[in-house]
Amino acid sequence: AQSPWGGGITPGVKWILGLMIAGFIIQMVLERPTGGLFRFFFGLSIPGLRRGLIWQPLTYIFLHGGILHILVNGLALYFIGPETERALGTRRFVLLFLTSGVIGGLGWILISGGGVCVGASGAIFGVLGAFAALYPHRPVTLLVFYVLPVTMKAWILVLMLAIFELALLTSGRGGNVAYAAHLVGIVAGYGYARMLKGRFPGFHTYGVTRAGWIQRLRKRKNAAVSAAEIDRILDKVAQKGIQHLTARERKLLEEASRQRGTGGVR
C-alpha cells in the first residue's frame, strides 16, 4: 500500500491499524453475547475506573462505535500517520499515538465523563496536532461533508478543528461524541512534537518524501553517495528517529536540504 505522501505505509501505522481492526472485530463478536459488559470493561468510563479497571484509558482507543467510526479514524491515520512517523521514528510515533489517546481520554473524563467512551479519535487528533507542529505550512486537503475538497495549510486546518471542537464542547450539544477527547488530544500531540523540535533542533527538516531526497541527491554533479544509501538512511530515520543518525548521515541529509534552497521543510 502506498501513502499519498509517498514512501509507503510505515511500520507503526501498519501495526496500529491492525490493532484497531482486531479490537473492533473482537468487540463485534463479544459485545452482544456479554450484554454490553465487554464495552463496560474495556471502554472508558468513570464507573469503570472506580471499580479499578485501570487499563481502560488504553484499551478504549482500540474499540469503536461502528464501522463508519473506525473507517474515518483509520483513513485519517493512513493519510497523516506515515509522514509523521518518518519524522519522529516508529518508537516516538507509537508513543505519540498512545499518549495522545490516554491523555485525551482522561481529559474527557475530567471535562465530560458521561457514559462510556470508545474510539481512537483522541489519538488521531494527537497525530494531527503533531503533524501541524512538524509541517505547519504543508497543504492539506479536507473533504467537507465527505464531498467538497478544501485545501489549506496544516496549522490552519488543525486550529480550525480545535476551535470547532471547543465550540461544540462548550455548547453542550455534544451528544455521543467525545469532543473533549479530541480537543485534549490535539493539544497533547502538538505539545509533544513541539517539545521534540526543541530537544532536537532541525530534526523536522528530514520529514520529506523518500523520492524527494533521492531526486535532490541525484541532481548533485559530484554526488558521492548512492540512492540506495540514502534509502537506508531514511529507513533508519523512520525506524529509530533522527537522533540515532551518525554525523556522516546527518551531513548527507543536510547537504540535500541545502540543495533545495530553503534549509528544510516548513
Coordinates of C-alpha atoms in Angstrom, one line a residue:
A1 CA 0.0 0.0 0.0
Q2 CA 1.2 3.5 -0.8
S3 CA 0.5 6.6 1.3
P4 CA -0.3 9.7 -0.7
W5 CA 2.7 11.4 0.8
G6 CA 5.0 8.8 -0.8
G7 CA 7.3 6.2 0.7
G8 CA 4.6 3.6 1.6
I9 CA 2.8 2.8 4.8
T10 CA 5.1 2.9 7.8
P11 CA 5.5 0.1 10.5
G12 CA 3.9 1.9 13.4
V13 CA 0.9 3.0 11.3
K14 CA 0.5 -0.6 10.0
W15 CA 0.6 -2.1 13.5
I16 CA -1.8 0.4 14.9
L17 CA -4.3 -0.1 12.1
G18 CA -4.0 -3.8 12.6
L19 CA -4.8 -3.4 16.4
M20 CA -7.7 -1.1 15.7
I21 CA -9.2 -3.6 13.2
A22 CA -8.6 -6.6 15.6
G23 CA -10.0 -4.7 18.5
F24 CA -13.2 -3.8 16.6
I25 CA -13.7 -7.4 15.4
I26 CA -13.3 -8.8 18.9
Q27 CA -15.8 -6.1 20.1
M28 CA -18.3 -7.0 17.5
V29 CA -18.1 -10.7 18.4
L30 CA -18.3 -10.3 22.2
E31 CA -20.3 -7.2 22.9
R32 CA -23.8 -8.6 22.2
P33 CA -23.2 -12.0 23.9
T34 CA -21.9 -10.3 27.0
G35 CA -24.9 -7.9 27.2
G36 CA -22.6 -4.8 26.9
L37 CA -20.2 -5.9 29.6
F38 CA -17.3 -6.1 27.1
R39 CA -17.7 -2.4 26.3
F40 CA -18.0 -1.6 30.0
F41 CA -14.8 -3.5 30.9
F42 CA -12.7 -2.2 28.0
G43 CA -14.3 1.1 27.1
L44 CA -13.5 4.2 29.2
S45 CA -15.9 5.3 32.0
I46 CA -15.9 6.8 35.4
P47 CA -17.7 3.8 37.0
G48 CA -15.1 1.5 35.4
L49 CA -12.2 3.4 36.8
R50 CA -13.8 3.5 40.2
R51 CA -14.0 -0.3 40.0
G52 CA -10.3 -0.5 39.4
L53 CA -10.3 -1.1 35.7
I54 CA -7.1 0.9 35.2
W55 CA -6.5 -0.4 31.7
Q56 CA -9.5 1.5 30.3
P57 CA -7.6 4.7 29.3
L58 CA -5.5 2.5 26.9
T59 CA -8.0 -0.2 25.7
Y60 CA -10.8 2.2 24.8
I61 CA -8.6 3.5 22.0
F62 CA -9.0 0.3 20.1
L63 CA -12.8 0.0 20.3
H64 CA -15.2 1.9 18.1
G65 CA -18.8 2.8 17.9
G66 CA -19.4 1.4 14.5
I67 CA -18.0 0.8 11.0
L68 CA -18.1 4.4 10.0
H69 CA -16.3 5.4 13.2
I70 CA -13.4 3.1 12.7
L71 CA -13.3 3.8 8.9
V72 CA -12.9 7.6 9.4
N73 CA -10.3 7.1 12.1
G74 CA -8.4 4.6 10.0
L75 CA -8.3 6.7 6.9
A76 CA -7.1 9.8 8.9
L77 CA -4.3 7.7 10.4
Y78 CA -3.4 6.2 7.0
F79 CA -3.1 9.6 5.3
I80 CA -1.4 11.6 8.1
G81 CA 0.4 9.0 10.1
P82 CA 3.2 7.8 7.8
E83 CA 4.7 11.3 7.3
T84 CA 4.6 12.0 11.0
E85 CA 6.2 8.6 11.8
R86 CA 9.0 9.2 9.4
A87 CA 9.9 12.5 11.2
L88 CA 9.6 11.1 14.7
G89 CA 10.7 7.5 14.2
T90 CA 8.5 4.5 14.9
R91 CA 9.0 4.3 18.7
R92 CA 8.3 8.0 19.2
F93 CA 5.3 7.9 16.9
V94 CA 3.7 5.0 18.7
L95 CA 4.3 6.8 22.0
L96 CA 2.7 9.9 20.5
F97 CA -0.4 8.0 19.4
L98 CA -0.9 6.1 22.7
T99 CA -0.1 9.2 24.9
S100 CA -2.5 11.4 23.0
G101 CA -5.2 8.8 23.3
V102 CA -4.7 8.3 27.0
I103 CA -4.4 12.0 27.8
G104 CA -7.4 12.7 25.5
G105 CA -9.5 10.1 27.3
L106 CA -8.5 11.4 30.8
G107 CA -9.4 14.9 29.6
W108 CA -12.8 13.6 28.5
I109 CA -13.2 12.0 32.0
L110 CA -12.4 15.3 33.7
I111 CA -14.4 17.6 31.4
S112 CA -17.4 15.4 30.3
G113 CA -17.2 11.9 31.6
G114 CA -20.8 10.8 30.9
G115 CA -21.4 7.2 29.6
V116 CA -18.7 5.0 28.1
C117 CA -16.1 6.4 25.7
V118 CA -14.6 4.3 22.8
G119 CA -12.5 5.1 19.8
A120 CA -9.1 6.2 18.6
S121 CA -10.3 9.8 17.8
G122 CA -8.3 11.4 20.6
A123 CA -5.1 9.6 19.5
I124 CA -5.8 10.5 15.8
F125 CA -6.3 14.2 16.8
G126 CA -3.0 13.9 18.6
V127 CA -1.3 12.8 15.4
L128 CA -3.0 15.7 13.6
G129 CA -1.6 18.1 16.2
A130 CA 1.9 16.7 15.9
F131 CA 1.7 16.9 12.1
A132 CA 0.7 20.6 12.3
A133 CA 3.7 21.2 14.6
L134 CA 6.1 19.5 12.3
Y135 CA 4.8 20.8 9.0
P136 CA 2.7 23.9 9.7
H137 CA 2.8 25.1 6.1
R138 CA 2.1 21.8 4.4
P139 CA -1.0 22.0 2.2
V140 CA -3.7 19.5 3.4
T141 CA -6.9 18.7 1.6
L142 CA -10.1 18.2 3.7
L143 CA -13.3 16.8 2.3
V144 CA -16.1 18.9 3.7
F145 CA -19.2 16.8 4.1
Y146 CA -17.0 14.0 2.5
V147 CA -17.6 15.5 -0.9
L148 CA -16.2 19.1 -1.2
P149 CA -12.4 19.3 -1.3
V150 CA -10.9 22.3 0.6
T151 CA -7.1 22.7 0.7
M152 CA -5.4 24.8 3.4
K153 CA -2.2 24.9 5.4
A154 CA -1.8 22.2 8.2
W155 CA -1.7 24.7 11.0
I156 CA -4.9 26.5 9.8
L157 CA -6.7 23.2 9.5
V158 CA -5.8 22.0 13.0
L159 CA -6.6 25.4 14.5
M160 CA -10.0 25.4 12.8
L161 CA -10.6 21.8 14.1
A162 CA -9.6 22.8 17.6
I163 CA -12.0 25.9 17.6
F164 CA -14.8 23.7 16.1
E165 CA -14.3 21.1 18.8
L166 CA -14.2 23.7 21.6
A167 CA -17.4 25.4 20.3
L168 CA -19.2 22.1 20.2
L169 CA -17.9 21.2 23.7
T170 CA -19.0 24.4 25.3
S171 CA -22.3 24.5 23.5
G172 CA -23.5 21.5 25.5
R173 CA -24.7 19.8 22.3
G174 CA -22.0 17.2 22.1
G175 CA -24.3 14.2 22.1
N176 CA -22.4 10.9 22.0
V177 CA -19.2 12.5 20.5
A178 CA -16.2 12.9 22.9
Y179 CA -15.3 16.4 21.8
A180 CA -13.2 16.9 24.9
A181 CA -11.0 13.9 24.0
H182 CA -10.5 15.4 20.5
L183 CA -9.5 18.8 21.8
V184 CA -7.2 17.5 24.6
G185 CA -5.7 15.0 22.1
I186 CA -4.8 17.9 19.6
V187 CA -3.1 19.8 22.4
A188 CA -1.2 16.8 23.6
G189 CA 0.1 15.8 20.2
Y190 CA 1.0 19.4 19.3
G191 CA 2.9 19.9 22.5
Y192 CA 4.7 16.5 22.2
A193 CA 6.0 17.4 18.7
R194 CA 7.0 21.0 19.8
M195 CA 8.9 19.5 22.7
L196 CA 10.9 17.2 20.4
K197 CA 11.6 20.1 18.0
G198 CA 13.1 21.9 20.9
R199 CA 15.2 19.0 22.0
F200 CA 16.4 18.1 18.6
P201 CA 16.6 21.3 16.5
G202 CA 16.2 20.7 12.8
F203 CA 15.0 17.1 13.0
H204 CA 11.8 18.0 11.3
T205 CA 13.7 19.1 8.2
Y206 CA 14.1 15.4 7.3
G207 CA 10.4 14.7 7.2
V208 CA 10.1 14.8 3.4
T209 CA 9.3 12.0 1.0
R210 CA 11.9 9.4 0.2
A211 CA 11.7 10.2 -3.5
G212 CA 12.3 13.8 -2.8
W213 CA 15.6 13.2 -1.1
I214 CA 16.8 10.8 -3.8
Q215 CA 15.9 13.2 -6.5
R216 CA 17.8 16.1 -4.9
L217 CA 20.9 14.0 -4.4
R218 CA 20.9 12.7 -7.9
K219 CA 21.0 16.3 -9.1
R220 CA 24.4 16.8 -7.5
K221 CA 27.1 16.6 -10.1
N222 CA 29.6 15.2 -7.6
A223 CA 27.3 13.0 -5.6
A224 CA 29.4 10.6 -3.7
V225 CA 26.5 8.6 -2.3
S226 CA 24.1 6.3 -4.0
A227 CA 20.3 6.5 -3.8
A228 CA 20.4 3.1 -2.1
E229 CA 22.4 4.5 0.8
I230 CA 20.0 7.5 1.2
D231 CA 17.2 4.9 1.2
R232 CA 18.9 3.2 4.0
I233 CA 19.3 6.4 6.0
L234 CA 15.7 7.3 5.6
D235 CA 14.7 3.8 6.7
K236 CA 16.8 4.4 9.8
V237 CA 15.1 7.7 10.5
A238 CA 11.7 6.0 10.1
Q239 CA 12.6 3.2 12.5
K240 CA 14.7 4.9 15.2
G241 CA 14.3 8.7 14.8
I242 CA 16.7 11.4 13.6
Q243 CA 18.7 11.4 16.8
H244 CA 20.1 8.0 16.0
L245 CA 21.8 9.1 12.8
T246 CA 25.6 9.3 12.7
A247 CA 27.4 12.6 12.0
R248 CA 28.1 11.5 8.4
E249 CA 24.4 10.5 7.8
R250 CA 23.2 13.9 9.2
K251 CA 25.7 15.7 6.9
L252 CA 24.4 13.9 3.8
L253 CA 20.8 14.9 4.6
E254 CA 21.7 18.4 5.5
E255 CA 23.5 18.8 2.2
A256 CA 20.5 17.5 0.3
S257 CA 18.3 20.0 2.3
R258 CA 20.6 22.9 1.3
Q259 CA 20.3 21.8 -2.3
R260 CA 16.6 22.5 -2.1
G261 CA 17.4 26.1 -1.3
T262 CA 15.2 26.5 1.8
G263 CA 17.2 24.8 4.5
G264 CA 14.4 22.4 5.3
V265 CA 10.7 21.8 5.1
R266 CA 8.4 24.3 6.8

